[in-house]
Structures are given as structure tokens and as C-alpha cells.
Amino acid sequence: MRAPASIREVVENGLCIGCGLCKALAPDHYEMTMTEEGRLRPGPLAPEDPAVDAQILAACPGAVVEAEARGAQHDPVWGSYTHMGEAWAGDPDTRFRAATGGALTALGVHLLRSGKARFILHCAADPARAMRSAWVMSETPDDVMRRAGSRYGPTDTLAGLEEALARGEPFGVIAKPCDANAIRARAKADPRIDDLLVAVLVMVCGGASDLGKSRALLEEYGLDEDELTVFRYRGYGNPGLTRVETKDGRAFEKTYLDLWEDESGWRIQSRCKICPDAIGEAADIAACDIWPGGAPVGEDAGFNGVITRSPAGQALLDSAAAAGDLTLGRAHGPREYDDFQPHQVDRKRAIAARLRGLAAAGQPVFRHAGLRIDALDAADPAQEAGTQERAANGKFSEPMPSPGKR
Ligand SMILES: Cc1cc2nc3c(=O)[nH]c(=O)nc-3n(C[C@H](O)[C@H](O)[C@H](O)COP(=O)(O)OP(=O)(O)OC[C@H]3O[C@@H](n4cnc5c(N)ncnc54)[C@H](O)[C@@H]3O)c2cc1C
Ligand code: SF4
Ligand code: SF4
């Protein structure tokens, strides 16, 4: 299989997830741009420079995806881990407002309260455009708590990576699994990452929708984006309601199951359909939902599953629990995660065939290592043929954007 040789090739072949690393590493060359389809992509600011692209490609999750085994145990599907189990925020308000049980927020809060980190790089609703997300550096526990919640649209948290490193202070990151892959790959070239980044915390990820998913909801309610003050995808309960509020005081709500019932309207980005590590193998801790069968049957108090994947992740979990910032429930085993996350198991087994389908269509594919993609290969010819056909029909093709508005 051929790897992409330029950032343009990453974008044009549907391998870009819009993580923002391009912008962080080469701000004179790339500006994160919202495309007409509602995807964040690097718009070129200068003529293509192979040396600049090579530096980004060494860590771009559209070009390389790797994880190292750092846990005490190993599972063929779920990878390297030390502990799997229930957890939720010790603070009841955080638990209520967060996406699931507030474990990621509680861990971020604990990093700040304990002095292990001075700030958290993550993302939040853009204060000026509630439907969109922006990367932020949260300096206080209150900042992290205020920014709890899942953002299902485009996010470019890594656009803030260089600014975070330039501060020369210990920090934590909360982001997506593909962001964690990029950070680990970048650490090979930038020693400041291992010196300063004390924890990488991620959610297990079903895929990032483009902004069209959110726009469709506004269309349903007859709203314009600039009327909004709040666009909350879930939270305030588990899973909580999707809620939109307007400047003139109106509010609209939809249940989680109503929002996601029609899979054809998910508008998941193409990189997600071939994601070899949506379960956070490169993170220190991954957090997820633990609904039996993979979907909620009603509201509950908020229970995360957490997977510690490194000694640093395990130490952080233990420290947060000892301080009362995080509450731990019963331990889990990997086969329970198969039940909580059946879509992740199916995807892990389908990726090798999908990548073969892309290669057969003549498209480049990222390099991958340490993710057991070939060992887990279900060798489903329909997955391979289907992906080849989708690629031939342009489903993995995108134009390189001109730099424009976020
Ligand atoms: C795109 C997406 C897909 C998901 N798919 C699954 C899935 O398949 N299975 C599953 O179990 N769970 C999935 N989740 C995760 C789930 O919604 C919760 O985020 C997870 O259980 C953690 O809950 P929490 O209460 O600990 O998070 P919180 O305490 O609410 O913290 C969430 C943190 O994540 C950060 N964040 C939110 N959205 C994004 C984003 N898009 N990109 C980067 N950082 C972000 C926030 O800045 C915040 O710090 C997904 C989440 C997202 C955003
Ligand atoms: S995935 Fe990230 S680093 Fe790669 S091209 Fe897209 S924005 Fe740039
Ligand atoms: S599915 Fe994979 S590529 Fe898509 S946002 Fe999630 S971790 Fe990133």
C-alpha cells in the first residue's frame, strides 16, 4: 500500500480528520479552514514545500497511525491495558453536566488541583458560534468543568499544540484517539512532548460528523446558526438531551436516540470509516459509555468505562480516586467492552479489508503499526469491494480548500 506523500494527498484522498497539527507545525503554510461540506481542513497559505510537509506527515494521522503497548495486560481486540472499569466524577454537578459520567473532566480537574499540570489543552463550544468548536487551554478546574461535554462536529485541538508546548509548563490533553496517535508520533521529533505532556486522555470514538449533521438539526427547527447561544449535543443527564437555545430565549430538544437513529444522516468523516485506532490505544486513559448492547435504554446517573493504557495513566487514575475527584466502580473485562462497544469491535475487524479496498482503488493509505489490524482481519470481501466502490465513486475524494473562514 502506498502512503500519502504530501498534505494535499492526505486531504484529497479523504485521509484528513482536521486535527489541526498542520496549523500548529507550519502556521505560515496551513490555516485550518471550514470547507463548504463542514469539515476542518488545512488550507494552504504558501506554495507546497516538501520539507514542511515531510515534517507534518511524520505525525499526521492521515499518514501514520501507531501505538505502543504500555499496559500490564493485553487483549487482541482492546489492545494493551492495565485496568478496565467503571468510573464517574466525584463532583455530582460535573457528573450531571458532562457527556457521560464526567470521568475525563474529573481527570483534567485532578491534574490541575494536584499541581501535576498547569493547564489542559482541549476543546469547547466556540463562544461566538455555539454550534462550532474551538481549541482552548483551561487554566483552572472551573474552566475544565465548564467545558465538559461531547462535541460531535469538527474539532482541531492539535492546532493548539505548539502554543501549549511553548509555555514550557506541564500540561494535559483531552482529545480524540486520532489526536493521541498524532501526539505520540510527533513526540519522536519533539522531546518537549515527553517532558511537558503529563497525560493524554481520550474518549473512545465512533467518529466525528461534519458540521452538516448539526446544520441538519437547525434546518429541522428553522433556525440560522447566528441565532444560537447554546448547541449542546448531550450531557445534563446521561446521555441527556441534545439542546439548542436561541438569543431570543427559545429552546429545542431532541433525545440522543432520535438524533442518531438514522445512520444515513450521521455524516461521519471518511477518515473515521477506516480508523484503525478509535479506542485510544495511544492515550494514557480512554473513557467511554458502558451501555449494555451499545445504546442507552433511558437516562441514568452517568457511568463511564475507563481503560488505563500506561503506567502514567494508571497512576493518574489512582491519584484522582484517592483525592475523591474520581469515583471508581466495579472492574470490567475486555469481553464486557465487546458488548458495550459492538461497533468498535466490528470496525477493528473490518479495517484491513477497507484499507485493501482503498489501495485497490489506487488511493494512498496511512501506515499503521501496533494496532493488530492484520491479525484481527475478518477478511470480509464485501467490506473490501464496498470500500473500493465507494472510493471509485469519489466518497474518499475531497478538494484541497482555499484558506478561508473557520
Ligand atoms: C465524536 C465523538 C464520538 C464518540 N463516540 C463514542 C463511541 O463510539 N463510544 C463511546 O463509548 N463513546 C463515544 N463518545 C464519547 C462519549 O460521548 C464521552 O465523550 C465519553 O464517554 C467521555 O465522557 P465524559 O463524561 O468522561 O466526558 P466529559 O467529562 O464531558 O469530557 C469530555 C471532554 O472531551 C473533550 N471533547 C469533547 N468533544 C471532543 C471532540 N470532538 N474532539 C476532541 N475533544 C473533545 C472536551 O473538551 C472535554 O474535555 C464519542 C465522543 C465524541 C466527541
Ligand atoms: S489529519 Fe491533521 S495533520 Fe493531517 S492533514 Fe489533516 S489537519 Fe493536517
Ligand atoms: S473515528 Fe478515528 S479518525 Fe474519526 S475522529 Fe474518531 S479517532 Fe479520529
XYZ file of C-alpha atoms and ligand atoms in Angstrom:
475
model
C 0.000 0.000 0.000
C 1.190 3.494 -0.844
C 1.349 6.178 1.880
C 0.372 9.768 1.042
C 3.383 11.867 0.018
C 2.020 15.353 0.754
C -0.583 17.092 2.872
C -2.515 17.728 -0.319
C -2.610 13.960 -0.932
C -3.857 13.384 2.620
C -6.714 15.837 2.150
C -7.619 14.947 -1.422
C -7.825 11.240 -0.593
C -10.162 11.597 2.373
C -7.475 10.778 4.955
C -7.558 14.118 6.812
C -9.552 14.343 10.036
C -8.782 18.038 10.558
C -6.784 17.553 13.764
C -5.015 20.900 13.394
C -1.428 19.612 13.624
C -0.636 21.184 10.209
C -1.524 24.592 11.557
C 0.493 24.061 14.758
C 3.660 22.912 12.982
C 3.514 25.180 9.933
C 1.319 28.234 10.651
C 2.828 30.084 7.675
C 1.863 27.228 5.355
C -1.525 25.985 6.584
C -4.619 27.594 8.102
C -7.459 25.420 9.403
C -10.421 26.193 7.174
C -14.069 25.154 7.372
C -14.985 23.674 3.983
C -18.410 24.002 2.397
C -19.167 20.419 3.462
C -18.490 21.446 7.060
C -15.089 19.839 7.588
C -11.991 21.457 9.084
C -9.133 21.073 6.624
C -5.705 22.726 6.186
C -5.994 25.477 3.585
C -2.588 26.248 2.031
C -1.170 29.731 2.683
C 2.047 29.210 0.704
C 3.332 27.074 -2.196
C 3.759 23.427 -1.284
C 7.107 22.804 0.448
C 8.119 19.110 0.559
C 10.316 19.652 3.655
C 7.453 21.276 5.585
C 5.032 18.555 4.502
C 7.501 15.787 5.429
C 7.725 17.134 8.982
C 3.918 17.125 9.332
C 3.437 13.777 7.577
C 5.690 12.087 10.154
C 2.887 12.627 12.694
C -0.272 13.340 10.613
C -2.960 10.747 11.429
C -3.789 10.648 7.720
C -0.277 9.351 7.016
C 0.735 7.293 10.051
C -1.129 5.645 12.946
C 0.806 3.814 15.636
C 0.518 2.806 19.263
C 2.949 1.118 21.612
C 1.947 -1.474 24.199
C 2.449 0.164 27.620
C -0.111 -1.663 29.776
C 0.273 -4.719 32.011
C -2.309 -6.813 30.126
C -3.112 -7.485 26.502
C -6.349 -8.172 24.665
C -6.470 -8.957 20.950
C -9.353 -6.518 20.358
C -8.877 -3.872 23.064
C -5.094 -3.826 22.996
C -2.752 -3.017 25.822
C -4.292 -2.003 29.152
C -3.728 -2.216 32.885
C -7.255 -1.654 34.236
C -10.756 -1.502 32.786
C -13.652 -0.462 34.986
C -16.477 1.890 35.898
C -15.734 5.463 36.916
C -17.516 8.795 37.287
C -16.730 12.293 38.525
C -16.627 12.695 42.307
C -18.380 16.044 41.934
C -22.121 15.361 41.304
C -22.601 18.534 39.249
C -19.763 17.576 36.875
C -21.165 14.077 36.616
C -24.562 15.513 35.656
C -23.356 18.105 33.141
C -20.646 16.038 31.416
C -21.159 13.820 28.358
C -21.303 10.533 30.267
C -20.141 10.418 33.910
C -17.581 13.219 33.708
C -14.519 10.967 34.044
C -12.455 12.909 31.502
C -13.342 16.215 33.123
C -12.628 14.849 36.605
C -9.202 13.606 35.491
C -8.428 17.003 33.939
C -9.601 18.743 37.102
C -7.422 16.446 39.200
C -4.357 17.201 37.089
C -4.830 20.905 37.872
C -5.832 20.557 41.534
C -2.922 18.262 42.303
C -0.419 20.536 40.542
C 0.569 17.740 38.139
C -0.436 20.042 35.259
C -0.716 23.826 34.911
C -3.333 23.738 32.148
C -5.378 21.400 29.943
C -5.407 21.640 26.145
C -8.799 20.504 24.892
C -11.813 21.874 23.002
C -15.122 23.540 23.788
C -18.043 25.290 22.131
C -16.836 28.405 20.328
C -18.200 31.277 22.493
C -19.066 33.312 19.370
C -20.548 30.401 17.346
C -22.156 27.882 19.646
C -22.534 25.140 17.008
C -18.777 25.095 16.286
C -15.870 24.071 18.480
C -12.568 25.730 19.231
C -9.399 24.546 20.972
C -8.799 26.062 24.398
C -6.295 25.973 27.225
C -8.175 25.594 30.512
C -6.207 27.102 33.376
C -8.462 26.265 36.344
C -10.625 23.338 37.471
C -13.692 25.551 36.866
C -12.597 26.143 33.251
C -12.331 22.384 32.637
C -15.719 21.716 34.284
C -17.430 24.485 32.314
C -16.138 22.922 29.092
C -17.319 19.360 29.823
C -19.393 17.591 27.190
C -19.013 15.834 23.848
C -18.697 17.876 20.665
C -19.722 15.644 17.778
C -18.696 18.055 14.994
C -15.238 19.010 13.693
C -12.524 19.805 16.286
C -8.889 20.775 15.732
C -7.463 20.544 19.249
C -3.914 19.958 17.994
C -3.849 23.398 16.367
C -3.039 24.498 19.928
C -0.169 22.030 20.472
C 2.723 24.375 19.692
C 1.292 27.186 21.828
C 0.857 24.711 24.658
C 4.443 23.427 24.364
C 5.837 26.948 24.034
C 4.597 27.737 27.553
C 7.206 25.335 28.950
C 4.808 24.161 31.685
C 3.409 20.700 32.427
C 0.028 20.168 30.803
C -2.592 17.562 29.966
C -4.528 16.964 26.739
C -8.121 15.765 26.379
C -8.859 14.860 22.771
C -9.814 12.137 20.283
C -7.914 8.870 19.767
C -6.507 10.065 16.411
C -5.144 13.161 18.177
C -3.369 10.863 20.645
C -1.815 8.910 17.740
C -0.547 12.198 16.266
C 0.882 13.371 19.600
C 2.816 10.124 20.146
C 4.204 10.221 16.614
C 5.168 13.883 16.991
C 6.932 13.119 20.285
C 9.561 11.207 18.329
C 10.687 14.509 16.775
C 9.895 16.900 19.632
C 11.320 15.932 23.052
C 9.311 18.692 24.757
C 6.223 16.454 24.450
C 7.579 13.722 26.707
C 8.978 16.368 29.085
C 5.855 18.513 29.435
C 2.787 16.475 28.488
C 1.825 14.606 31.656
C -1.333 12.850 30.398
C -3.203 12.222 27.145
C -6.869 11.491 27.885
C -9.275 10.475 25.124
C -12.829 9.327 24.521
C -13.467 6.088 22.681
C -14.732 7.433 19.375
C -17.440 6.305 16.988
C -16.481 9.006 14.500
C -16.607 12.755 14.010
C -19.521 14.098 11.984
C -19.044 17.028 9.684
C -20.917 20.210 10.500
C -23.715 19.149 8.139
C -25.057 16.893 10.901
C -25.580 19.922 13.159
C -26.836 22.093 10.298
C -29.497 19.471 9.523
C -30.818 19.825 13.076
C -31.050 23.599 12.733
C -32.888 23.195 9.422
C -35.398 20.935 11.152
C -36.089 23.725 13.673
C -35.980 26.515 11.042
C -33.045 28.212 12.766
C -29.969 30.056 11.485
C -26.607 29.405 13.075
C -26.194 33.030 14.134
C -29.379 32.852 16.225
C -27.810 30.330 18.610
C -26.435 30.789 22.108
C -26.189 27.098 23.027
C -25.643 23.946 20.960
C -25.241 21.023 23.335
C -25.020 17.537 21.847
C -25.607 15.615 25.073
C -24.967 15.876 28.844
C -27.122 17.300 31.667
C -28.026 13.667 32.273
C -26.661 10.557 30.628
C -26.946 10.649 27.721
C -29.055 13.791 28.245
C -30.861 15.696 25.533
C -29.432 17.466 22.520
C -30.412 21.062 23.230
C -30.316 24.223 21.160
C -31.016 27.665 22.654
C -31.508 30.920 20.775
C -30.757 34.563 21.556
C -34.492 35.326 21.781
C -34.982 32.703 24.507
C -36.360 29.724 22.580
C -35.126 26.187 23.298
C -35.350 22.976 21.220
C -34.579 19.468 22.429
C -34.147 16.004 20.954
C -33.260 12.701 22.553
C -29.897 11.053 21.875
C -31.622 8.136 20.137
C -33.708 10.462 17.967
C -30.573 12.381 16.955
C -28.636 9.273 15.957
C -31.396 6.829 14.893
C -30.899 7.371 11.160
C -27.346 6.226 10.379
C -27.515 7.663 6.863
C -27.645 11.127 8.435
C -24.588 10.743 10.681
C -22.259 12.418 8.144
C -19.210 10.740 9.665
C -15.984 11.867 8.003
C -14.265 9.411 5.656
C -11.105 9.065 7.811
C -13.310 7.694 10.601
C -14.615 4.880 8.391
C -11.089 3.490 8.104
C -9.931 4.431 11.612
C -7.523 1.775 12.894
C -7.473 3.126 16.472
C -10.757 4.641 17.626
C -10.305 3.036 21.052
C -7.473 5.238 22.283
C -4.521 2.850 22.260
C -2.020 5.732 22.205
C -3.623 7.509 25.173
C -2.833 7.185 28.872
C -6.539 6.756 29.661
C -9.513 6.204 27.356
C -13.091 6.816 28.567
C -16.338 5.613 27.049
C -20.016 4.806 27.500
C -20.917 1.446 29.018
C -24.480 0.906 27.897
C -25.113 -2.859 27.549
C -25.552 -3.598 23.844
C -24.047 -0.244 22.895
C -27.071 2.069 23.138
C -28.908 3.786 26.003
C -32.309 2.478 27.050
C -33.089 5.591 29.089
C -31.380 8.118 31.292
C -29.011 7.139 34.091
C -26.750 8.899 36.608
C -23.683 8.707 34.350
C -21.233 5.812 34.282
C -18.032 5.862 32.248
C -15.879 2.918 31.364
C -12.210 3.806 31.723
C -9.248 1.953 30.232
C -5.811 2.774 31.615
C -3.181 2.177 28.985
C 0.138 3.233 30.544
C 1.804 3.388 33.968
C 1.234 7.172 33.907
C -2.471 6.640 33.181
C -2.832 4.106 35.968
C -1.039 6.414 38.443
C -3.326 9.292 37.442
C -6.464 7.170 37.877
C -5.300 6.007 41.332
C -4.376 9.528 42.399
C -7.703 11.033 41.190
C -9.631 8.291 43.009
C -7.622 8.749 46.234
C -8.322 12.505 46.151
C -12.065 11.966 45.596
C -12.019 13.736 42.219
C -12.996 10.447 40.564
C -15.143 7.626 41.921
C -14.347 4.090 40.800
C -16.989 1.362 40.418
C -16.560 -2.285 39.590
C -13.786 -3.623 37.373
C -14.595 -4.766 33.835
C -13.077 -7.306 31.482
C -12.440 -6.892 27.755
C -15.404 -9.092 26.730
C -17.751 -6.678 28.531
C -16.316 -3.923 26.331
C -17.212 -6.030 23.269
C -20.811 -5.744 24.498
C -20.598 -2.018 25.405
C -18.916 -1.110 22.096
C -20.001 -3.648 19.440
C -19.426 -1.086 16.666
C -15.770 -0.740 17.722
C -15.229 -4.498 17.551
C -16.843 -4.688 14.103
C -14.781 -1.768 12.866
C -11.490 -3.133 14.190
C -12.178 -6.384 12.305
C -13.196 -4.580 9.102
C -10.342 -2.086 8.768
C -7.808 -4.320 6.980
C -10.334 -5.126 4.232
C -11.373 -1.482 3.910
C -7.724 -0.434 3.524
C -7.257 -3.105 0.840
C -10.317 -1.715 -0.921
C -8.847 1.781 -0.892
C -5.496 0.525 -2.192
C -7.268 -1.450 -4.933
C -8.949 1.801 -5.985
C -5.464 3.316 -6.346
C -5.686 5.538 -3.279
C -2.930 6.066 -0.710
C -3.385 4.721 2.791
C -1.765 5.609 6.134
C 0.982 3.393 7.572
C -0.128 1.614 10.728
C 1.699 -0.346 13.412
C 0.943 -1.860 16.796
C -2.845 -1.932 16.251
C -3.356 -5.617 15.299
C -5.291 -4.632 12.187
C -4.000 -7.561 10.130
C -4.362 -10.097 12.961
C -7.998 -9.029 13.507
C -8.836 -9.027 9.793
C -12.264 -10.638 9.281
C -11.390 -10.740 5.548
C -14.927 -9.803 4.563
C -14.895 -9.443 0.772
C -17.956 -7.169 0.963
C -16.025 -4.648 3.082
C -13.170 -4.624 0.576
C -15.382 -4.382 -2.502
C -17.678 -1.837 -0.861
C -14.800 0.459 0.045
C -13.259 0.094 -3.407
C -16.592 1.055 -4.934
C -17.070 3.977 -2.564
C -13.585 5.222 -3.425
C -14.254 4.798 -7.157
C -17.440 6.851 -6.674
C -15.456 9.687 -5.090
C -16.535 9.099 -1.478
C -12.888 9.321 -0.377
C -12.114 12.346 -2.545
C -12.150 15.931 -1.324
C -10.818 19.148 -2.794
C -7.937 20.895 -1.025
C -9.624 24.027 0.346
C -8.569 27.602 -0.206
C -7.835 29.157 3.155
C -10.932 30.881 4.421
C -13.141 31.290 7.411
C -13.183 28.875 10.339
C -17.004 12.489 18.112
C -17.296 11.605 19.295
C -17.608 10.259 19.091
C -17.836 9.428 20.201
N -18.091 8.092 20.011
C -18.197 7.260 21.094
C -18.309 5.857 20.948
O -18.296 5.318 19.844
N -18.381 5.091 22.087
C -18.344 5.677 23.314
O -18.422 4.955 24.298
N -18.223 6.979 23.464
C -18.151 7.782 22.392
N -18.003 9.121 22.560
C -17.591 9.557 23.880
C -18.663 9.929 24.831
O -19.538 10.863 24.195
C -17.995 10.633 26.002
O -17.205 11.693 25.494
C -17.065 9.778 26.813
O -17.798 8.731 27.407
C -16.401 10.619 27.892
O -17.396 11.085 28.735
P -17.068 12.034 29.933
O -18.332 12.297 30.669
O -15.898 11.498 30.691
O -16.602 13.355 29.161
P -16.597 14.831 29.693
O -16.218 14.837 31.141
O -17.849 15.509 29.298
O -15.381 15.434 28.907
C -15.358 15.480 27.526
C -14.024 16.090 27.142
O -13.760 15.763 25.797
C -13.423 16.912 25.058
N -14.102 16.764 23.766
C -15.433 16.714 23.552
N -15.693 16.523 22.262
C -14.499 16.443 21.628
C -14.106 16.257 20.281
N -14.984 16.089 19.301
N -12.796 16.250 19.997
C -11.862 16.425 20.965
N -12.187 16.586 22.271
C -13.476 16.601 22.586
C -13.967 18.093 25.841
O -13.111 19.194 25.650
C -13.975 17.586 27.272
O -12.778 17.942 27.925
C -17.775 9.965 21.490
C -17.486 11.315 21.670
C -17.242 12.128 20.594
C -16.909 13.579 20.828
S -5.074 14.984 9.688
Fe -4.252 16.732 10.843
S -2.061 16.835 10.303
Fe -3.060 15.504 8.794
S -3.573 16.850 7.073
Fe -5.375 16.783 8.391
S -5.151 18.546 9.807
Fe -3.146 18.164 8.852
S -13.130 7.699 14.431
Fe -10.910 7.783 14.462
S -10.380 9.302 12.890
Fe -12.528 9.599 13.388
S -12.498 11.224 14.933
Fe -12.591 9.221 15.982
S -10.449 8.708 16.435
Fe -10.442 10.336 14.890
